[in-house]
Coordinates of C-alpha atoms and ligand atoms in Angstrom, one line a residue:
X1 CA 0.0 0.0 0.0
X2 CA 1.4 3.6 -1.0
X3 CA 1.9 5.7 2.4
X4 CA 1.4 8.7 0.3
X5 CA -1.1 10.7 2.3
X6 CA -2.6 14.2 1.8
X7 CA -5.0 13.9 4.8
X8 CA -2.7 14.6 7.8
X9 CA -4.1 15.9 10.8
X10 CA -2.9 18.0 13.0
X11 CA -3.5 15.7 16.0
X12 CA -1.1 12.8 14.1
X13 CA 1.7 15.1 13.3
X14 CA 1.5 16.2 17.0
X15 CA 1.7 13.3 18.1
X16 CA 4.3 12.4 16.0
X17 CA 6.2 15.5 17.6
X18 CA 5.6 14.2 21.0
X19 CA 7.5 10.5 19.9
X20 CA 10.1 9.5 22.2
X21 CA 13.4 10.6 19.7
X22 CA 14.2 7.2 19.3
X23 CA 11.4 5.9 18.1
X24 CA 10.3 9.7 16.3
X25 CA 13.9 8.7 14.5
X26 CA 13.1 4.9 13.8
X27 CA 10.5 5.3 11.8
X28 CA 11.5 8.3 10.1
X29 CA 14.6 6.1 9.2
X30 CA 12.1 3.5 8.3
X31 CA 10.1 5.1 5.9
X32 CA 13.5 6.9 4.1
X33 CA 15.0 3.4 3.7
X34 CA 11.6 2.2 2.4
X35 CA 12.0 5.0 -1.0
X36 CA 15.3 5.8 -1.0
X37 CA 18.8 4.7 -0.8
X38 CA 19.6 6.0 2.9
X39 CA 23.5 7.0 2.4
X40 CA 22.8 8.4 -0.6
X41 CA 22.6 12.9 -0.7
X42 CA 21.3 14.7 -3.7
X43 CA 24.0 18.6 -3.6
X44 CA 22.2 21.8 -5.2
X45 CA 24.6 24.9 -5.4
X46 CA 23.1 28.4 -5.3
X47 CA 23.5 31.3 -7.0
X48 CA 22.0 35.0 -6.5
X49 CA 21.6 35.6 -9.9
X50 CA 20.0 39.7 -8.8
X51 CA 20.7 40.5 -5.2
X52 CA 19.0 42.9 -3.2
X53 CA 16.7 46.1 -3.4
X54 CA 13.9 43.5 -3.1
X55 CA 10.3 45.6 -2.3
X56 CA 9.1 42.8 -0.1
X57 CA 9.3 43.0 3.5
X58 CA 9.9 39.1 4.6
X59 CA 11.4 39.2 7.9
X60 CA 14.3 37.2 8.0
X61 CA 15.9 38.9 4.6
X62 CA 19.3 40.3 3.9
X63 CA 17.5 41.1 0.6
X64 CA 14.4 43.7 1.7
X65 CA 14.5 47.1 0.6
X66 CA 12.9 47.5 4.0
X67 CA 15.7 46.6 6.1
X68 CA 19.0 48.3 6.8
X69 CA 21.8 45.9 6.1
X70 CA 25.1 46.0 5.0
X71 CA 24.2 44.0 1.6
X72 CA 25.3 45.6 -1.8
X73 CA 23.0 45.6 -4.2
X74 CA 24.1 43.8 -7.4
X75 CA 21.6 44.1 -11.0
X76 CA 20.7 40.8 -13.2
X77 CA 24.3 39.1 -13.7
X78 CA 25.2 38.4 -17.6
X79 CA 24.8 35.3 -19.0
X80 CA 28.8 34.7 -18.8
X81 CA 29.0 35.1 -14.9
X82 CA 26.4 32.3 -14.1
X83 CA 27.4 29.7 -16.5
X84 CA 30.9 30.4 -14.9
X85 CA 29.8 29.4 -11.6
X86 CA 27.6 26.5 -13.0
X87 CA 30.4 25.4 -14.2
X88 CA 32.4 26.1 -11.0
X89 CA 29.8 24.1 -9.4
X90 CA 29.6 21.1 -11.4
X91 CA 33.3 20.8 -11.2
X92 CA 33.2 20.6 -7.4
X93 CA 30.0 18.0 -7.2
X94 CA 26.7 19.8 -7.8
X95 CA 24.2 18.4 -9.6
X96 CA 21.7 21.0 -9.8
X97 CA 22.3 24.6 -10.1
X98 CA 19.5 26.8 -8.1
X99 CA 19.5 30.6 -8.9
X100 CA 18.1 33.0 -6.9
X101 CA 16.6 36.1 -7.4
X102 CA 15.1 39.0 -4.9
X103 CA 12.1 39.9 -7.3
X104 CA 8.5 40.2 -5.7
X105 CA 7.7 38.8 -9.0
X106 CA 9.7 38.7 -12.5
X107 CA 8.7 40.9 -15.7
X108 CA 8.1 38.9 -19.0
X109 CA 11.9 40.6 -20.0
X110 CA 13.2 39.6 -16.6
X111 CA 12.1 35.6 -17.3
X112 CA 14.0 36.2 -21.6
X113 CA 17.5 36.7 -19.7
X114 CA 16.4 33.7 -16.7
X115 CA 15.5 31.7 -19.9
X116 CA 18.9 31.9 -21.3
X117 CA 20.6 31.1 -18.6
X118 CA 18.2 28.6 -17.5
X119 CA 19.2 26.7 -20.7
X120 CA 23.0 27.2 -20.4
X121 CA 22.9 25.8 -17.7
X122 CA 21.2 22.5 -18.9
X123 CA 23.5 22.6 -21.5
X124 CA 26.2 21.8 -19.0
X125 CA 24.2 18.7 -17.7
X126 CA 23.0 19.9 -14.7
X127 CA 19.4 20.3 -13.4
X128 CA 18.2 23.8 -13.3
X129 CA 16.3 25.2 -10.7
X130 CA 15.2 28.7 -10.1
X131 CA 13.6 31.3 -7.6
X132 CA 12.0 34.3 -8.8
X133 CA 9.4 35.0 -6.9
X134 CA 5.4 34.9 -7.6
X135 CA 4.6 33.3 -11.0
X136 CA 1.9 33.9 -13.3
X137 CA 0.3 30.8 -14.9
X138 CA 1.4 31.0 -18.5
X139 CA 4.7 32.2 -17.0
X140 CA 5.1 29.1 -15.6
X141 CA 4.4 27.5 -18.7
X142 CA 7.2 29.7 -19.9
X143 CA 9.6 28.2 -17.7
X144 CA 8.2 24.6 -18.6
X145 CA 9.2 25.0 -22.0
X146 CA 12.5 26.0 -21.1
X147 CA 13.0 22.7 -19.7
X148 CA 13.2 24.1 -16.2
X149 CA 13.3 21.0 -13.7
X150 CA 12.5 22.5 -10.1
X151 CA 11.1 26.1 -9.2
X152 CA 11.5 27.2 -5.4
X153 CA 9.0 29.1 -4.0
X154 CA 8.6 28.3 -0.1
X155 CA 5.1 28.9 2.2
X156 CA 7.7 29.9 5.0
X157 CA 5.3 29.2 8.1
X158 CA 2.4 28.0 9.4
X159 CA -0.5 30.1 8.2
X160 CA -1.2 31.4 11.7
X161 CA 2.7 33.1 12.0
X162 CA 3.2 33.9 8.8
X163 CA 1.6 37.6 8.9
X164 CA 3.9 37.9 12.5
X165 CA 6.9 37.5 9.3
X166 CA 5.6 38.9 6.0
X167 CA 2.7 41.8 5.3
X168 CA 3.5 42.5 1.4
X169 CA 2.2 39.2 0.0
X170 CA -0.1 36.7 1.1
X171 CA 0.0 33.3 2.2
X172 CA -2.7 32.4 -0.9
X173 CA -0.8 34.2 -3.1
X174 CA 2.5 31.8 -2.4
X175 CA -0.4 28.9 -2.8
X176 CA -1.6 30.0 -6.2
X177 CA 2.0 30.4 -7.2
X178 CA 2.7 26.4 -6.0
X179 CA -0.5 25.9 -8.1
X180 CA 0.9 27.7 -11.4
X181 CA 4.0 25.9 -11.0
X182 CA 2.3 22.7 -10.3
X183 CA -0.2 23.1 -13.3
X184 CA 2.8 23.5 -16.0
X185 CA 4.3 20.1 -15.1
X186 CA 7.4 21.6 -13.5
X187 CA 9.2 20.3 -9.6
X188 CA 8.2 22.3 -6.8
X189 CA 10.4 22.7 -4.5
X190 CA 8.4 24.1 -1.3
X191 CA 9.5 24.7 2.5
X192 CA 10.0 27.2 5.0
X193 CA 12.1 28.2 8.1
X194 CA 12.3 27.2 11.6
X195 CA 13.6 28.9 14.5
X196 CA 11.6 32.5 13.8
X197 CA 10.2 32.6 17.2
X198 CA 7.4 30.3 15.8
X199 CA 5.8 28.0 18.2
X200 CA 6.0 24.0 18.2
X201 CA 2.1 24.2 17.1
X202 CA 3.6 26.8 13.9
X203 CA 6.0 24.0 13.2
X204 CA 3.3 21.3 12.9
X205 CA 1.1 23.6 10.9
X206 CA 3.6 24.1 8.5
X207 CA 4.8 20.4 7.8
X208 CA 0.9 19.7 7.8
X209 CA 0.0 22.1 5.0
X210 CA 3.2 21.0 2.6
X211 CA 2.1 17.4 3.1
X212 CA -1.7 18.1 2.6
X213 CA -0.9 20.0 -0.8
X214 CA -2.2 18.5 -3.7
X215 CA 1.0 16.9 -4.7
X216 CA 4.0 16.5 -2.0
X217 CA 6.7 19.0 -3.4
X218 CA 9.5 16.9 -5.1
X219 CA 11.9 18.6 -3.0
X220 CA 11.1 20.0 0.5
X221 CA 13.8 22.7 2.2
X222 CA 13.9 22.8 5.7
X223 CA 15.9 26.2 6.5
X224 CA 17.3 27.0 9.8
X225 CA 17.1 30.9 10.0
X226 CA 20.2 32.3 9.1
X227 CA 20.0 35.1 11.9
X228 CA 21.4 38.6 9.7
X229 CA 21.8 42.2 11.5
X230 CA 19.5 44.5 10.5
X231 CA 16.6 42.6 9.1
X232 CA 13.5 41.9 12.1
X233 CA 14.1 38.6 12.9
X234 CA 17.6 39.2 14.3
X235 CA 17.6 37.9 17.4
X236 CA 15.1 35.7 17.4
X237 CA 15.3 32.9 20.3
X238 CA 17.6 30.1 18.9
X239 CA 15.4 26.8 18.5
X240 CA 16.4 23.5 20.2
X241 CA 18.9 21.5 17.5
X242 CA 16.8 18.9 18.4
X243 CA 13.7 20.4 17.7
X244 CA 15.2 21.0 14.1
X245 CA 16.2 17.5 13.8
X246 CA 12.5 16.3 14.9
X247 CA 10.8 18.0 12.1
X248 CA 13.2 16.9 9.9
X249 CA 12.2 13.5 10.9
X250 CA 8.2 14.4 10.8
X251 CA 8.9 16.1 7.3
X252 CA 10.4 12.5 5.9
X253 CA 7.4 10.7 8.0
X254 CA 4.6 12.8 6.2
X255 CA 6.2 13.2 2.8
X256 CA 8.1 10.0 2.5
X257 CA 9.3 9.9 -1.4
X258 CA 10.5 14.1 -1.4
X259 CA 13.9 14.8 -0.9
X260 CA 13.5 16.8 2.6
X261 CA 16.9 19.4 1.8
X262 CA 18.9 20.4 4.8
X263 CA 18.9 24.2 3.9
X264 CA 19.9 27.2 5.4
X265 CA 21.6 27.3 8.7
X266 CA 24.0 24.7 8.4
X267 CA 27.3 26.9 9.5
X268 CA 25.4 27.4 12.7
X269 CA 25.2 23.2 12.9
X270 CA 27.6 20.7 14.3
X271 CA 28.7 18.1 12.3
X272 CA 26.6 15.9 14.9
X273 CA 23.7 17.6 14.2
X274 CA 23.5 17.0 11.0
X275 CA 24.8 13.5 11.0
X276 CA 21.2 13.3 13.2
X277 CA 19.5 15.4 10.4
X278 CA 20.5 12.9 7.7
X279 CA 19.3 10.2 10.0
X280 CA 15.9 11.5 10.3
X281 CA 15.9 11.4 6.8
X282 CA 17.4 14.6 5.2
X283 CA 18.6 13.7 1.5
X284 CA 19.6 16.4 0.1
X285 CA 22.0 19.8 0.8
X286 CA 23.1 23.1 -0.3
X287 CA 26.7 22.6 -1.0
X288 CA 29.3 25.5 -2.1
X289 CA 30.7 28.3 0.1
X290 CA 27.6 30.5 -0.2
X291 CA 23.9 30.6 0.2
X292 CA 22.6 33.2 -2.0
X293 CA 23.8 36.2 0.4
X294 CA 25.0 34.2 3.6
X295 CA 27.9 31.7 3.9
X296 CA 27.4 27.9 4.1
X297 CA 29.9 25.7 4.8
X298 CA 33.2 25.2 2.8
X299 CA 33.4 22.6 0.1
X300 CA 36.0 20.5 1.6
X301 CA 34.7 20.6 4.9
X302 CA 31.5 19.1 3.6
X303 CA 32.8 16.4 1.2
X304 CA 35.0 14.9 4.7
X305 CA 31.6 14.9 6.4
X306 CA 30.3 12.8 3.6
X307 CA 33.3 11.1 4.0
X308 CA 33.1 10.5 7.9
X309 CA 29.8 9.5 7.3
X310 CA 30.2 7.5 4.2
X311 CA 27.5 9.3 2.3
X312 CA 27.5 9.3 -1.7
X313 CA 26.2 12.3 -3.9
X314 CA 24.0 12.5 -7.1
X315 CA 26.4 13.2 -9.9
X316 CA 25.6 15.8 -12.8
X317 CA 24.6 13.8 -15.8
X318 CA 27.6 12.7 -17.7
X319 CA 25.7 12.0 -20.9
X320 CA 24.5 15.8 -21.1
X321 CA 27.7 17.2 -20.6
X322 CA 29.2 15.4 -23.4
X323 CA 26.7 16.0 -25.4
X324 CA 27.6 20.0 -24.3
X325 CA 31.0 19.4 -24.6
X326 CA 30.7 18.0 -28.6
X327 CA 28.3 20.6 -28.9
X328 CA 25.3 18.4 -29.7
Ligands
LIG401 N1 12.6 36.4 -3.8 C1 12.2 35.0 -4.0 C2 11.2 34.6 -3.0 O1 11.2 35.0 -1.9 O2 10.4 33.7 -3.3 C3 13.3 34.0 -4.0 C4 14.5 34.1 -3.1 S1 14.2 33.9 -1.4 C5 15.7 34.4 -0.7 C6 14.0 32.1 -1.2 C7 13.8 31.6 0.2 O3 15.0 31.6 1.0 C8 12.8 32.3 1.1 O4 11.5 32.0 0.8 C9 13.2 31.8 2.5 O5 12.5 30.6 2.8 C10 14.7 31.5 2.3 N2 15.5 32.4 3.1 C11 15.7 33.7 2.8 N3 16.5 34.3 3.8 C12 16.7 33.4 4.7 C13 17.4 33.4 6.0 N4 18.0 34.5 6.4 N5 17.4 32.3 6.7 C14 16.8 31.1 6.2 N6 16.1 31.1 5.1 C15 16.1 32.2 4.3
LIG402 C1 15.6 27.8 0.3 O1 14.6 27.2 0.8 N1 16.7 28.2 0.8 C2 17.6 28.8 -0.1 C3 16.8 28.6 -1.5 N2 15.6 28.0 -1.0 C4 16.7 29.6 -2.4 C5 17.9 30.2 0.2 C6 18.5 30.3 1.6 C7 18.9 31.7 1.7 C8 19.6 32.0 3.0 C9 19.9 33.4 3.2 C10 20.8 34.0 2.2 O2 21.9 33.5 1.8 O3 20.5 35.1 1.7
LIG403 FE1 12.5 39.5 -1.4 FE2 12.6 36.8 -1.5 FE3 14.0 38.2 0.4 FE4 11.3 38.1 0.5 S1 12.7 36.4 0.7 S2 12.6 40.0 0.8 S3 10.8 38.2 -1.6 S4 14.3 38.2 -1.8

């Protein structure tokens, strides 16, 4: 029988929750062996492809107009720069290449230039991911035809905190996004951040609506909030590591065949804690030196993890990139 469910309710992932961590992480590790191979990590490297100046007013952002911090605002990068650091990031591991940018929504010009690069960066054999903000539907479609793989576009929250985090667009509107990007066939790639001040309850509420959307998200990021000076949220009360790993382990419980990605936060991790992240079920990472604004661990220091750990990455497709190399 498929344990694909989109009826959760808020009572079961509680209770989940209130498992002893043992057992919380026995079945978490249960259910990740049952649809995936368990040492096994798919690596995404980012890219800020426009940084900055960003009219929204989302709490935790280096990016905001709205908040004063010590971020340089950088325009649309040419098409050069970002197939450099595709390429950059291939070289070291990545398999797909995630570009970010801080739009409230992209112009129809604005998605001609993420096009291009969006297929250069195929060409190198890697999948293609982007974040751009709120979509329109035949937008979306845009993007499908471009062969896009994965778009990110994360609910953040539980619907009950999100308005204590964000007042320029609506939790709906990220929802009708989801559905445009949904509708046109392409990944979604949908999570949120914990340790905002949110309660245990927000936590649940949050899982609970990715895993009651119509379709689980392919890929699932679980950010820690990278705390920056200047933006709202600085300061918030640091959440218990274990708490993280916990809902890591309900994420993998209620959406058993996404890839649940160990975001943001990992420089403020120990390499124990996210050995325990893995074990609950985390498959996946941002790997490179950089987030989009914020630093992540080094390279090197990841791959001996992996190495401590004996975990194997997702390698870019060699078939495309000889195909890119012979120019095919
Ligand atoms: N502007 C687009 C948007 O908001 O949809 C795309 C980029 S935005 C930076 C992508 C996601 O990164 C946000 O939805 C948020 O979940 C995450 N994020 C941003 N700043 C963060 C921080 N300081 N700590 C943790 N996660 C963060
Ligand atoms: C996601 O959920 N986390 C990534 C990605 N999607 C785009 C972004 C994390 C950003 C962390 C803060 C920064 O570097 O600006
Ligand atoms: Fe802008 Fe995205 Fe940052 Fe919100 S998270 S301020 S939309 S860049």
């Amino acid at each position: 029988m498929s344990d694909t469910r989109h009826d959760w309710s808020l009572a079961e992932i509680r209770s989940l929750y209130a498992l002893p961590f043992n057992d919380l992480m026995f079945q978490a590790q249960t259910v990740h062996r049952a649809h995936f191979d368990p040492n096994q990590v798919q690596v995404s490297t980012l890219l800020s492809i426009k940084t900055g100046a960003c009219p929204e007013d989302c709490g935790y952002c280096s990016q905001s107009a709205r908040h004063d911090t010590e971020l340089e605002r950088e325009k649309l990068l040419p098409l050069g720069e970002v197939i450099s650091a595709a390429k950059a990031a291939r070289e070291k591991g990545a398999s797909r290449f995630c570009m970010g940018a801080a739009w409230r929504n992209p112009t129809d010009r604005n998605l001609d230039r993420v096009v291009e690069m969006i297929e250069a960066v195929q060409a190198l054999g890697m999948q293609t991911c982007v974040t751009l903000g709120m979509l329109s539907e035949p937008q979306a479609q845009r993007l499908r035809e471009a062969g896009l793989d994965y778009y990110n576009h994360n609910l953040d929250t539980s619907p009950e905190f999100y308005g204590n985090v964000i007042t320029t667009r609506t939790f709906q509107d990220r929802l009708d996004t989801l559905a445009h990007v949904r509708g046109a066939g392409i990944n979604v790639c949908c999570g949120g951040i914990l340790g905002m001040g949110e309660t245990g309850e927000d936590r649940a509420r949050l899982l609970q609506e990715l895993a009651n959307l119509p379709e689980h998200p392919q890929s699932v990021p679980i950010n820690l909030l990278v705390q920056v000076e200047g933006t709202p949220l600085h300061g918030a009360e640091q959440l218990d590591p274990l708490e993280f790993v916990r809902s890591i382990a309900v994420a993998r419980i209620l959406m058993p065949t996404s890839h649940v990605r160990l975001s943001a936060g990992r420089t403020d991790m120990s390499d124990e804690m996210q050995a325990l992240c893995f074990l609950a079920g985390a498959n996946s990472i941002f790997y490179g030196e950089r987030l989009l604004t914020t630093e992540n661990p080094a390279a090197d220091h990841d791959r001996q993890l992996f190495q401590r750990l004996g975990i194997r990455t997702e390698q870019a497709s060699p078939e495309a990139e000889q195909a890119a190399c012979s120019g095919a």
